[in-house]
Structure formats: C-alpha cells, structure tokens
PDB file of C-alpha atoms in Angstrom:
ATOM      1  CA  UNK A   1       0.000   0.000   0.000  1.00  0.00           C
ATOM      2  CA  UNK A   2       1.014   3.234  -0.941  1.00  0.00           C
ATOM      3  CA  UNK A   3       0.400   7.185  -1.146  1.00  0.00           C
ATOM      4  CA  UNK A   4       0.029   8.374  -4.496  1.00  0.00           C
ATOM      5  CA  UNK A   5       1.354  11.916  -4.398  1.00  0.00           C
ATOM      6  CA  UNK A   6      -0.213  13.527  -7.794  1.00  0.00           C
ATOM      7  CA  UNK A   7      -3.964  12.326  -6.629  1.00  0.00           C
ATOM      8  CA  UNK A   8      -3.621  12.161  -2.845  1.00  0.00           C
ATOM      9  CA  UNK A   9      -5.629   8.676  -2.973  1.00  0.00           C
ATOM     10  CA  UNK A  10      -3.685   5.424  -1.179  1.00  0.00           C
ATOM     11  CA  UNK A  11      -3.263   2.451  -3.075  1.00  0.00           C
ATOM     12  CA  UNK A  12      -2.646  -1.086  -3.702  1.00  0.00           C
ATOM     13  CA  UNK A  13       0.025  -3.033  -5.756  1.00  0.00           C
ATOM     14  CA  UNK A  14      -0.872  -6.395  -6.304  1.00  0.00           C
ATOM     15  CA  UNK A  15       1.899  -8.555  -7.740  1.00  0.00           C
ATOM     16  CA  UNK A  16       1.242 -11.351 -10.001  1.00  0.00           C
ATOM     17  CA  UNK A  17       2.059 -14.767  -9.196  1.00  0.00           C
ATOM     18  CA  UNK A  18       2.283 -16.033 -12.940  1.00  0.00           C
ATOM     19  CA  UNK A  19       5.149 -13.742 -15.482  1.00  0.00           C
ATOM     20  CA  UNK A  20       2.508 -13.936 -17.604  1.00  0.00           C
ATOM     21  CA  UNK A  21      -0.268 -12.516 -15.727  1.00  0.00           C
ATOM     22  CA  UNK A  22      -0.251  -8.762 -15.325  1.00  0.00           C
ATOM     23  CA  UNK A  23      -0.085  -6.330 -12.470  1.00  0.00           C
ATOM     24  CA  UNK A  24      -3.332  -4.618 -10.760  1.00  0.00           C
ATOM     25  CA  UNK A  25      -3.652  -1.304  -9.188  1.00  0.00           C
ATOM     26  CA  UNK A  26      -6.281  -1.186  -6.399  1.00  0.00           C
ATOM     27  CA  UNK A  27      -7.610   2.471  -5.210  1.00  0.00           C
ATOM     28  CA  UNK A  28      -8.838   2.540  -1.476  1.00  0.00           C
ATOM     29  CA  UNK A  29     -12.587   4.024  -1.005  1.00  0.00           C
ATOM     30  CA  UNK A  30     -14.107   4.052  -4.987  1.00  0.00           C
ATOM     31  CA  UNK A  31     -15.810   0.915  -4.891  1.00  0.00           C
ATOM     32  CA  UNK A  32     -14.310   0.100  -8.869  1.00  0.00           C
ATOM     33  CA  UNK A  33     -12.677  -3.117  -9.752  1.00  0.00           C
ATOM     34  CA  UNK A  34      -8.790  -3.186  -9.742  1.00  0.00           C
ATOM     35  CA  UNK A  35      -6.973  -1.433 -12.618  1.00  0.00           C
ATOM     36  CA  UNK A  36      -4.566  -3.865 -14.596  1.00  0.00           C
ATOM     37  CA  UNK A  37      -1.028  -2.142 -15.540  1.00  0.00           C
ATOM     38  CA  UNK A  38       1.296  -3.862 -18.725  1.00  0.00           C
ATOM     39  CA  UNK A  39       4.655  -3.500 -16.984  1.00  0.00           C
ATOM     40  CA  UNK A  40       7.042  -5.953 -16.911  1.00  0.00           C
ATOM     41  CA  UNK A  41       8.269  -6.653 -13.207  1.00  0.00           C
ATOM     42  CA  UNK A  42       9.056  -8.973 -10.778  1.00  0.00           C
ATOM     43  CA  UNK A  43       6.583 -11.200  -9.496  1.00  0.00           C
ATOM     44  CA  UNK A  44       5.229 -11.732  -5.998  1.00  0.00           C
ATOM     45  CA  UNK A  45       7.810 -14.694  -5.353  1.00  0.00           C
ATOM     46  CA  UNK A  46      10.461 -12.319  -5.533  1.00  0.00           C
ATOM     47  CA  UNK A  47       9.062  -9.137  -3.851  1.00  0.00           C
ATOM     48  CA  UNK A  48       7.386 -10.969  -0.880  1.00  0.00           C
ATOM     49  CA  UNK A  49      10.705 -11.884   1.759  1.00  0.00           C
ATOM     50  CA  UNK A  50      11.365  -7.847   1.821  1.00  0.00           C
ATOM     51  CA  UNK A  51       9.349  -5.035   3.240  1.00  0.00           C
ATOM     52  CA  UNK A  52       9.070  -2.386   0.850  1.00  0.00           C
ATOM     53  CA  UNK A  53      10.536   1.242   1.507  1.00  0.00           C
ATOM     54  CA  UNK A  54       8.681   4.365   0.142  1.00  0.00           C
ATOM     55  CA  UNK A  55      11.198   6.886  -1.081  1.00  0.00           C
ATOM     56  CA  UNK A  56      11.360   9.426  -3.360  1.00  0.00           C
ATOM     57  CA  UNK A  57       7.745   8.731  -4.167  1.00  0.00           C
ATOM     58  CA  UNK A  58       8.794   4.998  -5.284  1.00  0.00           C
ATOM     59  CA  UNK A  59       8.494   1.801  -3.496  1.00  0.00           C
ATOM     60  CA  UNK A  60      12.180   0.142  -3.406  1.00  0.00           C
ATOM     61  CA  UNK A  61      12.830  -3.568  -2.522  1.00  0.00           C
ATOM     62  CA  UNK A  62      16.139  -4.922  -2.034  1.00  0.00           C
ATOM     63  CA  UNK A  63      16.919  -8.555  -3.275  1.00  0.00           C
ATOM     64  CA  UNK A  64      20.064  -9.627  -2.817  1.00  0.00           C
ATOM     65  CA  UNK A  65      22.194  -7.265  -5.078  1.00  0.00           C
ATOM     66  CA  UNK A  66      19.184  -5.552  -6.922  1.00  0.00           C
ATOM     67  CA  UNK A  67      17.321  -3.148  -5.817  1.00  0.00           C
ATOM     68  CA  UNK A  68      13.407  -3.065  -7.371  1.00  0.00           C
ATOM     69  CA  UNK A  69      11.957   0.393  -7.714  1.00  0.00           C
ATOM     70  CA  UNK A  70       8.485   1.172  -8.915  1.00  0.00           C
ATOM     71  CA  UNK A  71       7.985   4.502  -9.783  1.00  0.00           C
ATOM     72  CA  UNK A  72       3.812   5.192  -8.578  1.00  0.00           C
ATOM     73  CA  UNK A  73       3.579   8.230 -10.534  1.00  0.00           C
ATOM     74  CA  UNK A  74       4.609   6.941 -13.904  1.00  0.00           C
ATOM     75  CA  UNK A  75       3.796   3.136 -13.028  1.00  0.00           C
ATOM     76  CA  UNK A  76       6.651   1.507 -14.167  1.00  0.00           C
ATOM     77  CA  UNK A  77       9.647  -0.324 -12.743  1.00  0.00           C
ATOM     78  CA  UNK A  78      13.852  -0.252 -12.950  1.00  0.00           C
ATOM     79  CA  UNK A  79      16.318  -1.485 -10.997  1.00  0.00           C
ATOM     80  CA  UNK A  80      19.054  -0.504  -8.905  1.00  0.00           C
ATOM     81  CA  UNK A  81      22.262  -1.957  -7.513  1.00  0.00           C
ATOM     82  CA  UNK A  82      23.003  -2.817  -3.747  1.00  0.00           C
ATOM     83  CA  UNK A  83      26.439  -1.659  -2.516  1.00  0.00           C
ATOM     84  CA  UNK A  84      29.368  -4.195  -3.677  1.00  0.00           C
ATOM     85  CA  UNK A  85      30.828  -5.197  -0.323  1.00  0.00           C
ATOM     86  CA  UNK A  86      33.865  -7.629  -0.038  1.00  0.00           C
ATOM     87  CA  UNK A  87      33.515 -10.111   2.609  1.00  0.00           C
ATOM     88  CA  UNK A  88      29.904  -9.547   3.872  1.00  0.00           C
ATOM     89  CA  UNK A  89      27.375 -12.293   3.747  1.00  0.00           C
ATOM     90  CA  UNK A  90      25.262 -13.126   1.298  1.00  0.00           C
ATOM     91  CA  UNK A  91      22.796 -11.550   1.034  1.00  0.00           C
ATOM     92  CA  UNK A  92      20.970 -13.234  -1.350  1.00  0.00           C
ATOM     93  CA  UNK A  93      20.688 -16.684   0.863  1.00  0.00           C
ATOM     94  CA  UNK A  94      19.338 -14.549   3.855  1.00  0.00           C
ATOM     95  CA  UNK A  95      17.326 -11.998   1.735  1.00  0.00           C
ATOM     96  CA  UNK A  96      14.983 -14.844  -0.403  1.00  0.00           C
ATOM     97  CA  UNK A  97      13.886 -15.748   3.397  1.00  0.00           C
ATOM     98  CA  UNK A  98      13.802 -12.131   5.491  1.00  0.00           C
ATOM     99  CA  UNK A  99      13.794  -9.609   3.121  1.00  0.00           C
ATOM    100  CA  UNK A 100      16.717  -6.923   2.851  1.00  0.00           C
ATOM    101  CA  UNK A 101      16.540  -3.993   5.052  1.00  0.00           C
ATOM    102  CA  UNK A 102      16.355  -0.679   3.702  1.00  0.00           C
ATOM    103  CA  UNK A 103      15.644   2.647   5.256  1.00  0.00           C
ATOM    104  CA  UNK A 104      15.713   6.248   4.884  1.00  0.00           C
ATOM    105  CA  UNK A 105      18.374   8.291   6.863  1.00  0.00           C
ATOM    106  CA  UNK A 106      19.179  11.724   6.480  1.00  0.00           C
ATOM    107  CA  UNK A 107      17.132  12.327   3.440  1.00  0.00           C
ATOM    108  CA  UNK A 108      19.241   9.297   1.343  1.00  0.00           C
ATOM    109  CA  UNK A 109      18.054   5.309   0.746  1.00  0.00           C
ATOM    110  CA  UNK A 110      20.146   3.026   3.218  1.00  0.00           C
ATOM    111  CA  UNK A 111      21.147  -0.302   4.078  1.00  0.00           C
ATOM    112  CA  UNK A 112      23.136  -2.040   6.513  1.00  0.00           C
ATOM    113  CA  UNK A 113      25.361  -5.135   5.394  1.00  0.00           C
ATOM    114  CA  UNK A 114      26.885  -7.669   7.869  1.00  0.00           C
ATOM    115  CA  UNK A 115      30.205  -8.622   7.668  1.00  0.00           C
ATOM    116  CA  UNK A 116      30.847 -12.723   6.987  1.00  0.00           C
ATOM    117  CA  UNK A 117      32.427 -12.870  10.696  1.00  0.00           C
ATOM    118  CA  UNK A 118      29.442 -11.672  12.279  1.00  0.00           C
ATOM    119  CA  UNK A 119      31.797  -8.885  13.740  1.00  0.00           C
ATOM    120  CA  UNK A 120      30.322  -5.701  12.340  1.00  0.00           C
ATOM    121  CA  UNK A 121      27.718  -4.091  10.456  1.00  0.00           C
ATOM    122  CA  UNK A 122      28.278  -1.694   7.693  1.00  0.00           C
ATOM    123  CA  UNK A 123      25.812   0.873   7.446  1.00  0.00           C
ATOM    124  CA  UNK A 124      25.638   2.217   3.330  1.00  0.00           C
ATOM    125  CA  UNK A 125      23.829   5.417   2.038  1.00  0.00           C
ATOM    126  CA  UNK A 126      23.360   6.575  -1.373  1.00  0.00           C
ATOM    127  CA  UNK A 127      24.769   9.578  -1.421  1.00  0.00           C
ATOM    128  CA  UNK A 128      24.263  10.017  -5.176  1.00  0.00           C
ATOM    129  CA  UNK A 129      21.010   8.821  -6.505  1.00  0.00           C
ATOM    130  CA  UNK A 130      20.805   9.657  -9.470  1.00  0.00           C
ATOM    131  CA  UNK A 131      24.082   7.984 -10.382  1.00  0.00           C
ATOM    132  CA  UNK A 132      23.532   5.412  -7.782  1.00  0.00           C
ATOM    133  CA  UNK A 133      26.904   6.181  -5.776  1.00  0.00           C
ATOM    134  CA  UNK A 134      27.179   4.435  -2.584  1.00  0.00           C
ATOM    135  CA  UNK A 135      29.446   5.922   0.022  1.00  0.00           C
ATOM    136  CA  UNK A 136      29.977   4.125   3.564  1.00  0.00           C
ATOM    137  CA  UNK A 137      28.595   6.157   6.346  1.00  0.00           C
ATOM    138  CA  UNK A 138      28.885   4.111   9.634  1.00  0.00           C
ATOM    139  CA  UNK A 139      30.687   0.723  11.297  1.00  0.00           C
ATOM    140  CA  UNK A 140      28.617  -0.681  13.916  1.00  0.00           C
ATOM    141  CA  UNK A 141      31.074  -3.002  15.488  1.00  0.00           C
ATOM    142  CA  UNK A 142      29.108  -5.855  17.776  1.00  0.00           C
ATOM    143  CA  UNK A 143      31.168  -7.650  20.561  1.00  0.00           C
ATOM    144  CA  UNK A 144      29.614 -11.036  19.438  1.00  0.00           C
ATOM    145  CA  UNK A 145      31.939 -12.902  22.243  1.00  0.00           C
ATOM    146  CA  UNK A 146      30.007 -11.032  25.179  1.00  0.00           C
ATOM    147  CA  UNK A 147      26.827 -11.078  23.865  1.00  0.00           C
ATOM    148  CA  UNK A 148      27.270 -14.700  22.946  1.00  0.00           C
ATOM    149  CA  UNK A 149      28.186 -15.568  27.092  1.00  0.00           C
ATOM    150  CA  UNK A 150      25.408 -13.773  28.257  1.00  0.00           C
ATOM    151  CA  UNK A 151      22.553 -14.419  25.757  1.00  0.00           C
ATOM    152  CA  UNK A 152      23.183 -16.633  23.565  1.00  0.00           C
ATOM    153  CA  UNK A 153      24.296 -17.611  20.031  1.00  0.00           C
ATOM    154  CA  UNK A 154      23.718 -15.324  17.557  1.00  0.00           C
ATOM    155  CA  UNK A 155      21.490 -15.320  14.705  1.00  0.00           C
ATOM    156  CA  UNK A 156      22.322 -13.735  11.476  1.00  0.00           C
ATOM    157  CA  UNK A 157      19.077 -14.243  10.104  1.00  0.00           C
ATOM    158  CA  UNK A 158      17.730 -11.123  12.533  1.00  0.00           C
ATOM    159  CA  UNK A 159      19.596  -8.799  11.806  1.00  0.00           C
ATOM    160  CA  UNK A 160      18.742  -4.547  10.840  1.00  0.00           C
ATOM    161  CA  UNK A 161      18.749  -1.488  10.706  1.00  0.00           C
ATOM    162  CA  UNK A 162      14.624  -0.747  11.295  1.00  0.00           C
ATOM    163  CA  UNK A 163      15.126   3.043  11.319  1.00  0.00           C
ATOM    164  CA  UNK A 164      16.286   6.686  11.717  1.00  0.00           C
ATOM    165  CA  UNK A 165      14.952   6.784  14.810  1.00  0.00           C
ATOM    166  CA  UNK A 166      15.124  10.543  17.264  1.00  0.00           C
ATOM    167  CA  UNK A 167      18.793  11.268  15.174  1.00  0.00           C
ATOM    168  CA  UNK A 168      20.035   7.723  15.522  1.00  0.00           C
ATOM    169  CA  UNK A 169      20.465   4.287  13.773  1.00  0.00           C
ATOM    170  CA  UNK A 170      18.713   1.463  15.950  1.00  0.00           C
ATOM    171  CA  UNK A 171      20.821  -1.818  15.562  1.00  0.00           C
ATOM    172  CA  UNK A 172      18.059  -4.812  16.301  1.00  0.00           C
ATOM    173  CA  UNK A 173      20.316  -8.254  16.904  1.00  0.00           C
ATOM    174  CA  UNK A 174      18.928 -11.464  18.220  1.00  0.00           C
ATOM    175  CA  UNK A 175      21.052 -13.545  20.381  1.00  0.00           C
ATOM    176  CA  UNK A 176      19.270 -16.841  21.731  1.00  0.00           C
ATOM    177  CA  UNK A 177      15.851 -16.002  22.981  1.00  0.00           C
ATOM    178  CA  UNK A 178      17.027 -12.604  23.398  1.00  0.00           C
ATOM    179  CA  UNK A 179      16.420  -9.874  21.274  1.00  0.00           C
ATOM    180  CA  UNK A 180      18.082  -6.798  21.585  1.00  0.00           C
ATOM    181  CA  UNK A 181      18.875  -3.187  20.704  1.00  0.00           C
ATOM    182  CA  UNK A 182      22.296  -1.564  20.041  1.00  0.00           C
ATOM    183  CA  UNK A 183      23.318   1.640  19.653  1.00  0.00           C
ATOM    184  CA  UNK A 184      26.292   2.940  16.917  1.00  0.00           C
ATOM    185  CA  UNK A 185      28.806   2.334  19.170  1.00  0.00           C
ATOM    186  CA  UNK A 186      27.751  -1.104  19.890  1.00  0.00           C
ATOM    187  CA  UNK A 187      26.737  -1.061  22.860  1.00  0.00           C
ATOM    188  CA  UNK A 188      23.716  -2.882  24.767  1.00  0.00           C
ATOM    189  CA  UNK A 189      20.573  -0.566  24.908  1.00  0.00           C
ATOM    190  CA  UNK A 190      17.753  -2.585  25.234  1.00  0.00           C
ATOM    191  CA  UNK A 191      16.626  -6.363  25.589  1.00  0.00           C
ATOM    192  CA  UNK A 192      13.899  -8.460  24.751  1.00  0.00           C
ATOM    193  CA  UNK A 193      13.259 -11.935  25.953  1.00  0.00           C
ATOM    194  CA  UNK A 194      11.578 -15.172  24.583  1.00  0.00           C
ATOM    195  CA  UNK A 195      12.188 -14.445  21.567  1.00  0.00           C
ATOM    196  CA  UNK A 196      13.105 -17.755  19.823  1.00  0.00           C
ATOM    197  CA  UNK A 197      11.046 -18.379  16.932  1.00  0.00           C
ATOM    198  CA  UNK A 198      10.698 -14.384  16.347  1.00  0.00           C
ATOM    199  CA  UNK A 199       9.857 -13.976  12.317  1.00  0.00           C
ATOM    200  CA  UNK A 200      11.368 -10.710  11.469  1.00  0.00           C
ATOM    201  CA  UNK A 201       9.089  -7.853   9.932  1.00  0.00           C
ATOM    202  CA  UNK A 202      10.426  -4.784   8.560  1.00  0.00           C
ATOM    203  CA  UNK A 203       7.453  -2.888   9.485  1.00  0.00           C
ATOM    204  CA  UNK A 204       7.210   0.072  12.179  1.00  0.00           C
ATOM    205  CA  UNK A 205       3.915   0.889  14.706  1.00  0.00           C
ATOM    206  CA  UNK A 206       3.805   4.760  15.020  1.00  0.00           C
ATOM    207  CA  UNK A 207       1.778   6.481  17.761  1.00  0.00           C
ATOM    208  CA  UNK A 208      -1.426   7.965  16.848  1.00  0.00           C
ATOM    209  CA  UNK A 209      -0.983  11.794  16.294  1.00  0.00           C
ATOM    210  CA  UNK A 210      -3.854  12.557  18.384  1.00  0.00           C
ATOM    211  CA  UNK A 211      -2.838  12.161  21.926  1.00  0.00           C
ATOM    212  CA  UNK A 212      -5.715  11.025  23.812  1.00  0.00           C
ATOM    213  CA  UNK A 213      -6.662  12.167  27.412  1.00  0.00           C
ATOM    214  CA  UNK A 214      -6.358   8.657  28.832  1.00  0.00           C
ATOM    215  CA  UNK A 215      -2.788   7.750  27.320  1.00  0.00           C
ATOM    216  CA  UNK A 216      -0.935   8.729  30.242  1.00  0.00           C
ATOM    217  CA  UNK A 217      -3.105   6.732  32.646  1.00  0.00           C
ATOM    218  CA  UNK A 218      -2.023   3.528  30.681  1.00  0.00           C
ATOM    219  CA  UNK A 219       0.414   1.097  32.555  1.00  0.00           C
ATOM    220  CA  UNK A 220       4.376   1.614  30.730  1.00  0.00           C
ATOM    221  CA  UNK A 221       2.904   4.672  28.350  1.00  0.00           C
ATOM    222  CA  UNK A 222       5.631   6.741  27.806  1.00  0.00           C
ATOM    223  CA  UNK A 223       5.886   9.633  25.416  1.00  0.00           C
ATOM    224  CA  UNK A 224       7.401   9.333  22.164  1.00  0.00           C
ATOM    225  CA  UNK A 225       9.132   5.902  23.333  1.00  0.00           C
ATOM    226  CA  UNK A 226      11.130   3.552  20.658  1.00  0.00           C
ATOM    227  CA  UNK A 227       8.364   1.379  18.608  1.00  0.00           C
ATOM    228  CA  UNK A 228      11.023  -0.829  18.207  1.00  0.00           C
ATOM    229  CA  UNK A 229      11.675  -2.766  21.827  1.00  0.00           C
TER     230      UNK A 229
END
C-alpha cells in the first residue's frame, strides 16, 4: 500500500504470481474493480521476503544485489544496484527468506550489510542517486563474544537497521531467545526476551498523532518511546 502523491488517494500493488499474468492497481474508497497495468516486473515470489521502503515517491525492494523500484507516478519499474561489499554475507541466501533492510536516513536510501564474521555491520547510504553512488557512512562493530556468554548464540538471520529513529540508527540483533537493541557504538541498549522463533518484519507501529486524554493513565505509556523494543 502506498500514497500516491499527484492524486492524494492510497493504493494497492498487487503482484502477479504467474510472469505472464499482469499487475493490478487497487484504489482505497471508490468501490471500482482493480486497474490492470502492462509492466514488466518482478513477481510476488520475488518481492514478498522484503518489506518495501517508500522513497522518493517509489516503493524500493532490495533482493540480494538488486534493488526493485516502482515509480507510482509513472507506473513503471527499474532497478538498482546494492552496494558491492567484499567479505559480507550473502545476502541473497538470507534476503529470499527475510527480506533486505532498507531505510531512509538523512534524506538518502540506506542499508546495513553484515560482515561474513558476524563482527560488524556496515551501514551504506546513497549519497548520489541519481548515479547510484554508494558511500559508507557508519561501522557498527558488535562484541559477538560477550553477547554470545550472556545471551546466547547469535542469529544472522535477525539482523537490521529498522530506522532513523530521534537522530540515531537502531541496531536490532537477536542472540538466543534474546532480542536486543544496540546503539552505533555497539553497545547494549535494550533487551527483549523469549524471543526464539521471532519472524522478522520490517514494518514500524507509530503512535497515533492525536494524543488522547487517557494515554498517560495507561500502565508503561511513555511519550514518544522507541516502537522498536
């Protein structure tokens, strides 16, 4: 789902399953049947392990090295290229599972990238995007031995960068049943527990603009907390 600047209306991409069937446009509210689109694209195999990103006014996925980007103005799709990193996972075995991560920090399309040793994380930003120049911006180093003693061993699988969140990255690891929150300098800033079996989601909950009267009488509310842990 997605804002479509020019009209103001939200709407729906639906992907096809088959190449050879084509892609529909739902709008939300008219009560009219779904619009069908001849684009050529990736199907819904493809686009479904990764969360989409709305930037620019186009919805970017990131598939191992590719980047998808459908343009919802002019209803069409290119393609992009992830940052080229030597010795980082790949990103391709984790990403047909979880889905990439990308996000939007300081006003430019980001990613982070994990480093095959599980000892850092690379955090990427497009500093050109027209000419689709990557330029490192950050090194999140993780002290995988401590975290290992004290909550377990760490999956690789859960890994991210969720968002820009109050002028910082938020680093979201899972260690064991533990999931927890780093900040740039690698350092434990939050934990979660019972977390074994977690499926990842790329999505964020927001707090409702409108601050009720009876929010601050709820148990744990606190004002403009993380969404993230």
């Amino acid at each position: 789902m997605y804002p479509h600047g020019p009209t103001g209306e939200y709407r729906i991409l639906l992907a096809p399953d088959d190449p050879d069937d084509s892609y529909q446009v739902y709008t939300l509210g008219p009560s009219e049947p779904p619009r069908h689109i001849d684009i050529e694209g990736p199907n819904v195999e493809d686009l479904s392990p990764s969360t989409h990103l709305m930037f620019r006014g186009s919805l970017h996925w990131c598939i191992g090295s590719i980047i998808h980007v459908f343009n919802t103005t002019t209803e069409s799709f290119w393609q992009m290229l992830a940052p080229d990193v030597p010795h980082s996972v790949d990103r391709y075995v984790m990403d047909i599972l979880y889905g990439a991560v990308l996000f939007e920090m300081d006003g430019m399309l980001s990613m982070p990238i994990l480093t095959d040793e599980f000892t850092s994380i690379g955090i990427w930003a497009m500093q050109d995007y027209e000419n689709e120049v990557w330029t490192s911006k950050y090194r999140v180093e993780l002290p995988l031995a401590d975290l290992t003693v004290q909550f377990g061993k760490f999956n690789p699988c859960l890994h991210g960068v969720p968002a820009f969140w109050d002028g910082d990255v938020i680093i979201l690891v899972q260690f064991g049943e533990w999931l927890l929150r780093l900040d740039m300098d690698g350092k434990l800033v939050a934990n979660l527990c019972h977390c074994r079996g977690l499926f990842p989601t790329r999505h964020q909950l927001k707090q409702t603009l409108v601050q009720h009267t009876f929010f601050p009488t709820l148990e744990g509310y606190t004002v403009n907390a993380s969404p993230f842990i």
